[in-house]
Coordinates of C-alpha atoms (C1' of nucleotides) in Angstrom, one line a residue:
Chain A
M1 CA -30.3 28.7 -15.7
S2 CA -27.1 27.6 -14.1
V3 CA -23.9 29.4 -13.8
E4 CA -22.1 26.5 -15.2
A5 CA -21.1 26.3 -18.9
K6 CA -22.7 23.6 -21.1
A7 CA -19.5 22.2 -21.9
A8 CA -19.8 22.7 -25.5
P9 CA -16.8 20.3 -27.2
F10 CA -13.4 22.3 -27.1
A11 CA -14.9 25.5 -25.7
G12 CA -14.7 24.9 -22.0
P13 CA -13.8 27.8 -19.7
A14 CA -10.4 26.2 -19.3
A15 CA -8.6 22.8 -19.6
A16 CA -9.0 22.1 -15.7
E17 CA -12.9 22.9 -16.1
K18 CA -13.9 19.4 -17.1
A19 CA -17.7 19.1 -16.4
Y20 CA -18.4 17.6 -13.1
R21 CA -21.2 15.1 -13.6
L22 CA -22.3 13.2 -10.4
E23 CA -23.3 10.1 -12.6
E24 CA -19.6 9.5 -13.6
H25 CA -18.3 9.4 -10.2
I26 CA -18.1 6.0 -8.6
G27 CA -19.3 7.3 -5.1
F28 CA -22.5 8.2 -6.3
V29 CA -23.4 5.1 -8.5
L30 CA -22.2 3.0 -5.6
R31 CA -24.8 4.6 -3.1
K32 CA -27.5 4.2 -5.7
A33 CA -26.9 0.6 -6.2
N34 CA -26.6 0.0 -2.5
Q35 CA -30.1 1.7 -2.1
R36 CA -31.8 -0.5 -4.5
H37 CA -30.4 -3.6 -3.0
L38 CA -31.4 -2.6 0.6
A39 CA -34.8 -2.0 -0.9
L40 CA -35.0 -5.5 -2.2
F41 CA -33.5 -6.8 0.7
S42 CA -36.1 -5.2 3.1
A43 CA -38.9 -6.4 0.9
R44 CA -37.9 -9.8 1.1
I45 CA -36.5 -10.0 4.5
S46 CA -38.1 -7.3 6.7
D47 CA -37.2 -8.5 10.3
L48 CA -33.6 -8.4 9.6
T49 CA -31.0 -5.9 8.2
P50 CA -28.2 -6.7 5.7
P51 CA -25.4 -6.1 8.4
Q52 CA -27.4 -8.3 10.8
F53 CA -27.8 -11.2 8.5
A54 CA -23.9 -10.8 7.5
A55 CA -23.1 -11.1 11.4
L56 CA -25.2 -14.3 11.4
A57 CA -23.9 -15.7 8.2
R58 CA -20.4 -15.2 9.2
L59 CA -21.0 -16.9 12.5
E60 CA -22.2 -19.8 11.0
E61 CA -19.0 -20.1 9.0
V62 CA -16.7 -19.8 11.8
G63 CA -18.5 -21.1 14.5
E64 CA -17.6 -18.6 17.0
A65 CA -15.6 -15.4 17.6
S66 CA -14.8 -12.4 19.7
Q67 CA -16.9 -9.3 19.0
N68 CA -14.4 -7.4 17.5
Q69 CA -13.0 -10.3 15.6
L70 CA -16.5 -10.9 14.0
G71 CA -16.5 -7.3 13.3
G72 CA -13.2 -7.7 11.1
L73 CA -14.6 -10.7 9.3
I74 CA -17.5 -8.5 8.0
A75 CA -16.0 -5.2 7.9
M76 CA -17.3 -3.5 10.9
D77 CA -15.4 -1.5 13.3
A78 CA -16.1 -2.0 17.1
A79 CA -18.6 0.5 17.5
T80 CA -20.7 -0.7 14.6
I81 CA -20.6 -4.3 15.6
K82 CA -21.5 -3.6 18.9
G83 CA -24.8 -2.3 17.9
V84 CA -25.3 -5.2 15.7
I85 CA -24.7 -7.7 18.2
D86 CA -26.9 -5.9 20.9
R87 CA -29.8 -6.1 18.6
L88 CA -29.4 -9.8 17.7
K89 CA -28.7 -10.7 21.3
A90 CA -31.8 -8.9 22.6
R91 CA -33.6 -11.0 19.8
G92 CA -32.1 -14.1 21.0
L93 CA -30.3 -14.9 17.6
V94 CA -27.2 -15.0 19.2
E95 CA -25.5 -16.0 22.6
I96 CA -22.9 -14.3 24.3
D97 CA -20.1 -15.4 26.9
T98 CA -17.0 -13.7 28.4
H99 CA -13.9 -15.5 27.3
K100 CA -12.2 -17.7 30.0
E101 CA -8.8 -16.7 29.4
D102 CA -9.1 -13.1 28.3
R103 CA -11.7 -11.2 30.3
R104 CA -11.8 -8.5 27.9
R105 CA -13.4 -10.6 25.4
L106 CA -17.0 -11.4 24.4
V107 CA -17.4 -14.6 22.8
V108 CA -20.1 -14.6 20.4
R109 CA -22.0 -17.6 18.6
L110 CA -25.3 -18.5 17.1
S111 CA -28.1 -19.6 19.3
A112 CA -30.4 -22.3 18.0
E113 CA -33.0 -20.0 16.9
G114 CA -30.4 -18.0 15.3
R115 CA -29.2 -21.2 13.4
D116 CA -33.1 -21.6 12.4
T117 CA -33.5 -18.0 11.2
L118 CA -30.5 -18.5 9.0
A119 CA -31.7 -21.7 7.7
R120 CA -35.1 -20.1 7.1
L121 CA -33.6 -17.0 5.2
R122 CA -30.9 -18.7 3.3
L123 CA -32.8 -19.0 -0.1
L124 CA -34.2 -15.6 0.3
A125 CA -30.8 -14.2 0.5
F126 CA -29.9 -15.9 -2.7
A127 CA -33.1 -14.7 -4.3
I128 CA -32.3 -11.1 -3.2
T129 CA -28.8 -11.3 -4.9
E130 CA -30.6 -12.6 -8.1
E131 CA -33.1 -9.9 -8.1
T132 CA -30.5 -7.2 -7.4
L133 CA -28.5 -8.5 -10.5
A134 CA -31.4 -9.1 -12.6
P135 CA -30.9 -6.3 -15.0
L136 CA -27.5 -7.8 -15.9
T137 CA -26.6 -11.1 -18.1
G138 CA -24.8 -13.9 -16.3
R139 CA -21.4 -12.7 -17.9
E140 CA -22.0 -9.1 -16.8
R141 CA -23.0 -10.4 -12.9
A142 CA -19.6 -12.4 -13.0
S143 CA -17.9 -9.2 -14.1
L144 CA -19.5 -6.9 -11.6
M145 CA -18.8 -9.0 -8.7
R146 CA -15.2 -9.5 -9.7
L147 CA -14.7 -5.6 -10.2
L148 CA -16.4 -4.8 -7.0
A149 CA -14.2 -7.4 -5.2
K150 CA -11.3 -5.7 -6.7
I151 CA -11.9 -2.2 -5.3
G152 CA -13.5 -3.2 -2.1
Chain B
M1 CA -15.1 -25.8 14.1
S2 CA -18.3 -24.8 12.3
V3 CA -21.6 -26.8 12.0
E4 CA -21.4 -26.2 8.3
A5 CA -20.2 -28.6 5.7
K6 CA -17.1 -27.8 3.8
A7 CA -19.1 -28.1 0.8
A8 CA -17.2 -31.0 -1.0
P9 CA -18.0 -31.0 -4.8
F10 CA -21.2 -32.9 -5.4
A11 CA -21.4 -33.9 -1.8
G12 CA -23.6 -31.3 -0.2
P13 CA -26.1 -32.1 2.3
A14 CA -28.8 -31.6 -0.2
A15 CA -29.5 -29.8 -3.5
A16 CA -31.0 -26.8 -1.8
E17 CA -28.1 -26.5 0.5
K18 CA -25.8 -24.5 -1.5
A19 CA -23.0 -22.9 0.6
Y20 CA -23.7 -19.4 1.5
R21 CA -20.6 -17.2 0.9
L22 CA -20.9 -13.8 1.9
E23 CA -18.3 -12.7 -0.6
E24 CA -20.6 -13.9 -3.2
H25 CA -23.4 -11.8 -2.5
I26 CA -23.7 -8.4 -4.1
G27 CA -24.9 -6.4 -0.9
F28 CA -21.7 -7.4 1.0
V29 CA -19.5 -6.4 -1.8
L30 CA -21.2 -3.3 -2.5
R31 CA -21.0 -2.2 1.3
K32 CA -17.2 -2.9 1.1
A33 CA -16.6 -0.9 -1.9
N34 CA -18.6 1.9 -0.6
Q35 CA -16.6 1.7 2.7
R36 CA -13.4 2.0 0.8
H37 CA -14.5 4.8 -1.4
L38 CA -15.7 6.8 1.8
A39 CA -12.3 6.3 3.4
L40 CA -10.7 7.7 0.4
F41 CA -13.2 10.5 0.2
S42 CA -12.7 11.6 3.9
A43 CA -9.0 11.5 3.7
R44 CA -9.1 14.0 0.7
I45 CA -12.0 15.9 1.7
S46 CA -12.3 15.9 5.4
D47 CA -14.7 18.8 5.7
L48 CA -17.4 17.6 3.7
T49 CA -19.3 14.4 3.2
P50 CA -20.1 12.8 -0.2
P51 CA -23.9 13.4 0.3
Q52 CA -23.2 16.9 1.1
F53 CA -20.9 17.1 -2.0
A54 CA -23.4 15.6 -4.0
A55 CA -26.0 18.3 -3.0
L56 CA -23.7 21.0 -3.6
A57 CA -22.6 19.4 -7.3
R58 CA -26.4 19.0 -8.2
L59 CA -27.2 22.5 -7.2
E60 CA -24.5 24.0 -9.2
E61 CA -26.0 21.9 -12.2
V62 CA -29.6 23.0 -11.9
G63 CA -29.3 26.5 -10.3
E64 CA -32.0 26.2 -7.7
A65 CA -34.4 23.5 -6.7
S66 CA -37.0 23.0 -3.8
Q67 CA -35.7 20.9 -1.0
N68 CA -37.4 17.7 -2.0
Q69 CA -37.0 18.2 -5.7
L70 CA -33.0 18.4 -4.8
G71 CA -33.4 15.2 -3.0
G72 CA -34.9 13.5 -5.9
L73 CA -32.0 14.7 -8.0
I74 CA -29.5 12.9 -5.8
A75 CA -31.7 10.1 -4.5
M76 CA -32.3 11.1 -1.2
D77 CA -35.8 11.0 0.5
A78 CA -37.2 13.8 2.2
A79 CA -36.2 13.2 5.7
T80 CA -32.5 12.7 4.7
I81 CA -32.1 15.5 2.4
K82 CA -33.4 17.8 5.1
G83 CA -30.5 17.1 7.5
V84 CA -27.9 17.5 4.7
I85 CA -29.4 21.0 3.7
D86 CA -29.5 22.0 7.2
R87 CA -26.0 21.3 7.7
L88 CA -25.0 22.9 4.5
K89 CA -27.0 26.0 5.4
A90 CA -25.5 26.3 8.9
R91 CA -22.1 26.3 7.3
G92 CA -23.2 28.9 4.8
L93 CA -22.8 27.2 1.5
V94 CA -26.4 27.2 0.5
E95 CA -29.1 29.8 0.7
I96 CA -32.8 29.3 1.4
D97 CA -36.0 31.0 0.6
T98 CA -39.5 30.2 0.7
H99 CA -41.1 29.9 -2.6
K100 CA -43.1 33.0 -3.4
E101 CA -46.2 31.1 -5.1
D102 CA -46.1 27.9 -3.1
R103 CA -45.5 28.6 0.5
R104 CA -44.9 25.1 1.4
R105 CA -41.6 24.9 -0.7
L106 CA -38.1 26.0 0.3
V107 CA -35.9 27.2 -2.6
V108 CA -32.4 26.2 -2.2
R109 CA -29.4 27.5 -4.0
L110 CA -25.6 27.7 -3.9
S111 CA -24.3 30.8 -1.8
A112 CA -21.2 32.5 -3.1
E113 CA -19.2 30.4 -0.5
G114 CA -20.7 27.3 -1.7
R115 CA -19.8 28.0 -5.2
D116 CA -16.3 28.8 -4.2
T117 CA -16.2 25.6 -2.1
L118 CA -17.0 23.6 -4.9
A119 CA -14.5 25.1 -7.4
R120 CA -11.9 24.6 -4.7
L121 CA -12.9 20.7 -4.4
R122 CA -13.8 19.8 -7.9
L123 CA -10.4 18.4 -8.8
L124 CA -10.2 16.5 -5.6
A125 CA -13.5 14.9 -6.4
F126 CA -12.1 13.6 -9.7
A127 CA -9.0 12.5 -7.9
I128 CA -11.0 10.5 -5.3
T129 CA -12.9 8.7 -8.1
E130 CA -9.6 8.0 -9.7
E131 CA -7.9 6.8 -6.5
T132 CA -11.1 4.6 -5.8
L133 CA -10.9 2.9 -9.1
A134 CA -7.0 2.7 -9.1
P135 CA -7.1 -1.1 -8.8
L136 CA -9.0 -1.3 -12.3
T137 CA -7.6 -0.8 -15.7
G138 CA -9.2 1.7 -18.0
R139 CA -11.6 -0.8 -19.8
E140 CA -12.7 -2.3 -16.3
R141 CA -13.3 1.2 -15.0
A142 CA -15.8 1.9 -17.9
S143 CA -17.2 -1.6 -17.3
L144 CA -17.8 -1.2 -13.6
M145 CA -19.3 2.1 -14.2
R146 CA -21.7 0.8 -16.8
L147 CA -22.7 -2.2 -14.7
L148 CA -23.4 -0.1 -11.5
A149 CA -25.3 2.3 -13.4
K150 CA -27.6 -0.6 -14.8
I151 CA -28.4 -2.0 -11.3
G152 CA -28.8 1.4 -9.5
Chain C
dC1 C1' -67.4 27.2 -3.1
dT2 C1' -65.9 23.1 -0.3
dG3 C1' -64.7 18.7 1.2
dA4 C1' -61.2 15.1 -0.3
dT5 C1' -56.7 14.4 -2.0
dA6 C1' -52.1 15.4 -2.8
dT7 C1' -47.9 17.7 -2.0
dC8 C1' -44.0 19.7 0.7
dA9 C1' -41.6 19.8 4.7
dT10 C1' -40.9 18.4 9.5
dT11 C1' -40.5 15.3 13.3
dT12 C1' -39.7 10.8 15.4
dG13 C1' -37.9 6.4 16.0
dC14 C1' -34.6 3.0 14.5
dA15 C1' -30.2 1.3 12.4
dT16 C1' -26.1 1.6 10.2
dA17 C1' -21.3 4.0 10.2
dC18 C1' -16.9 6.2 11.6
dG19 C1' -13.6 9.0 14.6
dA20 C1' -12.2 9.9 19.1
dA21 C1' -12.0 9.2 24.1
dT22 C1' -12.1 6.0 28.1
dG23 C1' -11.6 2.0 31.2
dA24 C1' -10.2 -2.5 31.9
dA25 C1' -7.4 -6.3 31.0
dT26 C1' -3.3 -8.4 28.7
dT27 C1' 1.4 -8.3 26.6
dT28 C1' 5.8 -6.4 25.9
dG29 C1' 10.0 -4.4 26.7
dC30 C1' 13.7 -3.8 29.6
Chain D
dG1 C1' 8.6 -8.1 37.5
dC2 C1' 6.9 -3.9 36.4
dA3 C1' 6.0 0.3 33.5
dA4 C1' 4.5 1.1 29.0
dA5 C1' 2.2 -0.1 25.0
dT6 C1' -1.6 -2.8 23.1
dT7 C1' -5.9 -4.9 22.6
dC8 C1' -10.9 -5.4 23.6
dA9 C1' -15.1 -3.4 24.6
dT10 C1' -18.0 0.7 25.6
dT11 C1' -19.5 5.4 25.0
dC12 C1' -20.3 9.8 22.8
dG13 C1' -20.8 12.7 18.9
dT14 C1' -22.1 13.4 14.2
dA15 C1' -24.1 11.9 9.7
dT16 C1' -26.6 9.3 6.8
dG17 C1' -30.8 6.6 5.5
dC18 C1' -35.8 5.1 5.6
dA19 C1' -40.6 4.3 7.4
dA20 C1' -44.4 6.5 9.3
dA21 C1' -47.0 10.1 11.2
dT22 C1' -48.0 15.1 11.3
dG23 C1' -49.2 20.0 10.1
dA24 C1' -49.5 23.4 6.6
dT25 C1' -50.7 24.6 1.9
dA26 C1' -52.2 23.6 -2.5
dT27 C1' -55.1 21.4 -5.8
dC28 C1' -59.1 18.9 -7.5
dA29 C1' -63.9 17.1 -7.8
dG30 C1' -68.3 17.8 -7.8

DNA sequence: CTGATATCATTTGCATACGAATGAATTTGC
DNA sequence: GCAAATTCATTCGTATGCAAATGATATCAG
């Protein structure tokens, strides 16, 4: 079948030839967990993506911010946040002005409709987190969140 | 500053108005953890992406598979795996033939160069997982992997 | 045997994501 | 005060990632 050995105990080709199992690597399991979360999210909130929601939620927290500043607050680089804000603006969920003192900056803030949208989706967002963590006990959930925060 | 209340204990606007903190939602922390892992990955393996690596690693395990089948083995839909395989093929890391009995299928397998590439990157991949999990103790690492597998 | 279904791959459209290059505006260093 | 360095936003290129539609082939039902 495969060229690779079956990794019988103590009988590998060499010490360095530890079996490579995708499932034991953090990148692979992170990608799958993300995938499941995204599926649950879009099933409940079909008209907004997680990054878009994050941008709105952060704007509600901080009031207003420059575009890049906002990106920093939700871990998005300049190129990525631009697209997100463009789409939110096109849908009237955020408003944009140029900064009065620094003409390079764009000041972004929630529109009334953006605020309404957030209010409407708030409980759904909690439900999505709940649903994503459903396979875990309460203790496990806290543990997972703590460990992820540590490596993030 | 913000319109949102500061969420003084027992003094929220209403019972349903639990404060929404991005950092307490699984999607946000998953995205950030993924981000850090990707940065570490590309710093060590700049000529291959994690999905490409996953495809090669799985091919080594299973010998060969149809394109969609391989996608299923690494959690990628048909549209996504196509692009990944196209790029691996363009670089000579995989070989492709049409299935003899079922002309719809593409049979994908590692090329000699793909096998060499995997051998060369194997230890680096372990180092990347190690580095990503570096902030955690051994016990925490095992716990995180187990919990992620549970929700993935 | 043949029409209905199902499967495999492809294509299109949209939305992240990031690196690198660019232009405009501001700040710093001397 | 002005050249150099920095910052903010934009643009381009590349690579996932998914939904939906399509075409080709295979299988199934009657």
